[in-house]
Short mmCIF file of C-alpha atoms and ligand atoms in Angstrom, two decimals:
data_model
loop_
_atom_site.label_atom_id
_atom_site.label_comp_id
_atom_site.label_asym_id
_atom_site.label_seq_id
_atom_site.Cartn_x
_atom_site.Cartn_y
_atom_site.Cartn_z
CA MET A 27 18.65 -26.01 -26.33
CA GLU A 28 16.14 -27.75 -24.07
CA LEU A 29 18.88 -29.84 -22.49
CA GLN A 30 20.94 -26.70 -21.82
CA GLU A 31 17.97 -24.95 -20.23
CA THR A 32 17.26 -28.00 -18.06
CA LEU A 33 20.91 -28.13 -16.97
CA GLU A 34 20.94 -24.41 -16.20
CA GLU A 35 17.74 -24.69 -14.17
CA GLY A 36 19.19 -27.64 -12.26
CA TYR A 37 22.38 -25.72 -11.63
CA VAL A 38 20.46 -22.73 -10.23
CA GLU A 39 18.38 -25.06 -8.02
CA ILE A 40 21.52 -26.66 -6.58
CA LEU A 41 23.09 -23.25 -5.98
CA ASP A 42 19.94 -21.99 -4.25
CA HIS A 43 19.86 -25.11 -2.12
CA LEU A 44 23.45 -24.53 -0.99
CA ARG A 45 23.14 -20.76 -0.76
CA LYS A 46 20.33 -20.88 1.78
CA ARG A 47 22.71 -22.47 4.32
CA SER A 48 25.44 -19.88 3.87
CA LEU A 49 24.12 -16.36 4.21
CA TRP A 50 26.07 -13.35 5.35
CA MET A 51 23.99 -10.62 6.84
CA LEU A 52 24.57 -6.89 6.98
CA GLN A 53 22.64 -5.45 9.90
CA TYR A 54 21.63 -1.92 9.12
CA CYS A 55 20.68 -0.94 12.65
CA THR A 56 18.39 1.96 11.96
CA ALA A 57 16.40 1.80 15.18
CA CYS A 58 15.48 0.26 18.53
CA GLY A 59 14.70 -3.20 17.11
CA ALA A 60 18.45 -3.75 16.78
CA MET A 61 18.45 -4.61 20.51
CA GLU A 62 17.16 -8.08 19.66
CA ILE A 63 20.00 -8.89 17.29
CA PRO A 64 22.72 -9.71 19.89
CA PRO A 65 20.67 -12.49 21.57
CA THR A 66 19.61 -13.79 18.15
CA ILE A 67 23.14 -14.23 16.83
CA THR A 68 24.90 -15.24 20.05
CA SER A 69 24.77 -18.53 21.94
CA ARG A 70 21.25 -18.30 23.39
CA PHE A 71 19.41 -18.45 20.04
CA ASP A 72 22.43 -19.06 17.81
CA ALA A 73 21.30 -18.03 14.32
CA GLU A 74 24.61 -19.27 12.97
CA ARG A 75 23.45 -22.88 13.29
CA PHE A 76 21.30 -22.06 10.25
CA GLY A 77 24.33 -20.73 8.40
CA ILE A 78 23.41 -17.08 8.92
CA ALA A 79 26.24 -14.94 10.22
CA PRO A 80 26.72 -11.20 10.65
CA PHE A 81 29.04 -9.46 8.23
CA VAL A 82 30.47 -5.98 7.96
CA THR A 83 30.57 -4.93 4.33
CA SER A 84 27.84 -4.50 1.77
CA ARG A 85 29.69 -6.01 -1.17
CA GLN A 86 30.14 -9.37 0.52
CA SER A 87 26.74 -9.59 2.22
CA ASP A 88 23.70 -11.53 1.02
CA ILE A 89 21.08 -10.18 3.41
CA LEU A 90 20.29 -6.57 4.24
CA LEU A 91 18.55 -6.59 7.61
CA VAL A 92 16.76 -3.31 8.24
CA THR A 93 16.12 -3.28 11.96
CA GLY A 94 13.28 -0.86 12.48
CA TYR A 95 12.06 2.54 11.43
CA VAL A 96 13.80 4.24 8.54
CA ASN A 97 13.90 8.00 8.45
CA ILE A 98 14.28 9.92 5.22
CA LYS A 99 17.96 10.68 5.75
CA THR A 100 18.63 7.02 6.51
CA LEU A 101 16.75 5.86 3.43
CA ARG A 102 19.28 7.57 1.19
CA ARG A 103 22.15 5.58 2.78
CA LEU A 104 20.12 2.41 2.80
CA ILE A 105 19.53 2.60 -0.95
CA THR A 106 23.25 3.17 -1.54
CA VAL A 107 24.13 0.16 0.61
CA TYR A 108 21.55 -2.03 -1.13
CA GLU A 109 22.80 -1.05 -4.57
CA GLN A 110 26.39 -1.86 -3.52
CA MET A 111 25.41 -5.43 -2.68
CA LEU A 112 25.89 -8.06 -5.36
CA PRO A 113 23.01 -10.24 -6.52
CA PRO A 114 21.46 -12.48 -5.46
CA LYS A 115 20.66 -10.36 -2.41
CA TYR A 116 17.79 -10.30 0.02
CA VAL A 117 16.09 -7.66 2.16
CA ILE A 118 14.45 -8.37 5.50
CA GLY A 119 12.21 -5.71 7.03
CA PHE A 120 12.51 -6.14 10.78
CA GLY A 121 9.78 -4.73 13.01
CA SER A 122 6.38 -3.19 12.42
CA CYS A 123 7.92 0.19 11.59
CA THR A 124 9.24 -1.20 8.31
CA ILE A 125 5.77 -2.52 7.41
CA ASN A 126 3.58 0.52 8.07
CA GLY A 127 5.55 3.05 10.11
CA GLY A 128 4.51 1.41 13.41
CA ILE A 129 4.28 3.89 16.23
CA TYR A 130 5.74 6.52 13.89
CA TRP A 131 2.88 6.12 11.41
CA ASP A 132 2.17 9.88 11.43
CA SER A 133 5.73 11.17 11.61
CA TYR A 134 6.84 13.50 8.83
CA ALA A 135 10.37 12.13 9.05
CA ILE A 136 9.73 8.37 8.81
CA VAL A 137 9.27 6.25 5.72
CA LYS A 138 6.06 4.26 6.19
CA ARG A 139 6.49 1.31 3.85
CA LEU A 140 9.97 0.04 3.15
CA ASP A 141 8.84 -2.07 0.20
CA LEU A 142 7.97 1.04 -1.80
CA TYR A 143 11.68 1.88 -1.93
CA LEU A 144 13.50 -1.45 -1.67
CA PRO A 145 12.32 -4.97 -2.57
CA VAL A 146 11.56 -6.61 0.78
CA ASP A 147 11.68 -10.42 0.64
CA VAL A 148 10.53 -11.08 4.19
CA TYR A 149 8.93 -8.94 6.86
CA ILE A 150 9.23 -9.80 10.54
CA ALA A 151 6.34 -8.18 12.40
CA GLY A 152 6.44 -7.07 16.02
CA CYS A 153 7.52 -4.13 18.13
CA MET A 154 10.08 -5.32 18.68
CA PRO A 155 10.19 -8.87 17.27
CA THR A 156 11.51 -11.48 19.68
CA PRO A 157 14.62 -13.51 18.77
CA MET A 158 12.33 -16.48 18.07
CA ALA A 159 10.31 -14.38 15.62
CA VAL A 160 13.57 -13.28 13.99
CA LEU A 161 14.71 -16.88 13.61
CA GLU A 162 11.35 -17.73 12.07
CA GLY A 163 11.88 -14.86 9.61
CA PHE A 164 15.33 -16.25 8.74
CA ARG A 165 13.88 -19.71 8.19
CA THR A 166 11.17 -18.26 5.95
CA LEU A 167 13.83 -16.56 3.85
CA MET A 168 15.83 -19.80 3.64
CA LYS A 169 12.73 -21.65 2.45
CA LEU A 170 12.01 -18.98 -0.17
CA ILE A 171 15.61 -19.17 -1.42
CA ASP A 172 15.45 -22.96 -1.60
CA GLU A 173 12.22 -22.75 -3.62
CA GLY A 174 13.66 -20.10 -5.94
CA LYS A 175 11.10 -17.56 -4.71
CA ALA A 176 13.33 -14.99 -3.00
CA ASN A 177 13.45 -12.84 -6.10
CA GLY A 178 13.20 -9.31 -4.72
CA TRP A 179 16.55 -8.39 -6.32
CA LYS A 180 15.21 -9.39 -9.76
CA LYS A 181 12.04 -7.39 -9.09
CA TYR A 182 14.21 -4.38 -8.27
CA GLN A 183 16.08 -4.73 -11.57
CA GLU A 184 12.93 -5.29 -13.62
CA ASN A 185 11.04 -2.42 -11.96
CA TYR A 186 13.98 -0.11 -11.47
CA GLU A 187 12.13 2.99 -12.67
CA TYR A 188 9.21 2.30 -10.32
CA TYR A 189 11.52 2.15 -7.31
CA LYS A 190 13.53 5.17 -8.45
CA GLU A 191 10.36 7.19 -8.89
CA ASN A 192 9.22 6.32 -5.34
CA GLN A 193 12.68 7.13 -3.99
CA ARG A 194 12.81 10.43 -5.85
CA LYS A 195 9.43 11.51 -4.46
CA VAL A 196 10.51 11.17 -0.85
CA LEU A 197 14.17 12.11 -1.20
CA LYS A 198 13.52 14.99 -3.60
CA TRP A 199 16.35 13.79 -5.83
S1 SF4 B 206 8.90 -1.69 15.45
FE1 SF4 B 206 9.07 -1.00 17.58
S2 SF4 B 206 11.08 -1.73 18.24
FE2 SF4 B 206 11.07 -1.73 15.99
S3 SF4 B 206 11.88 0.25 15.38
FE3 SF4 B 206 9.65 0.43 15.46
S4 SF4 B 206 9.26 1.25 17.52
FE4 SF4 B 206 11.34 0.40 17.54
#
């Protein structure tokens, strides 16, 4: 049994090591921060050299990139998209609005903390974050994956009722 566990752990470590260099990213462009995505993924900053490439469907994507403020109507779609993605999957909160509401901190329509509703693995602060900050966020996620610490998707499964309760409160489901 011990040998099997050791082999399984080793297998997961190898997969994580490989996975971090091959990540497909769904950009959910909720807000103004999305303006910094084109320079980040095209030749000037070239995120693809790290193995991170944009993708168009939720079921094949590894990263959900939430680029800015999330309003209550958007949150509903965002949750659906996240739940369509297959594990392991990672969420990046892009811009200060995803951390604390940013300049919309007192808006009735904006969700203030994304991590109350979805398991955020990495936040990228800034209004809006520069492409270099975005790349640093990507590299942080890659490091977490390599170390087996990007476990937001497991947290979501284990604390499903907690997240659903938070979602219900704001969406009035
Ligand atoms: S953090 Fe700034 S750039 Fe990003 S969505 Fe909020 S207001 Fe827009």
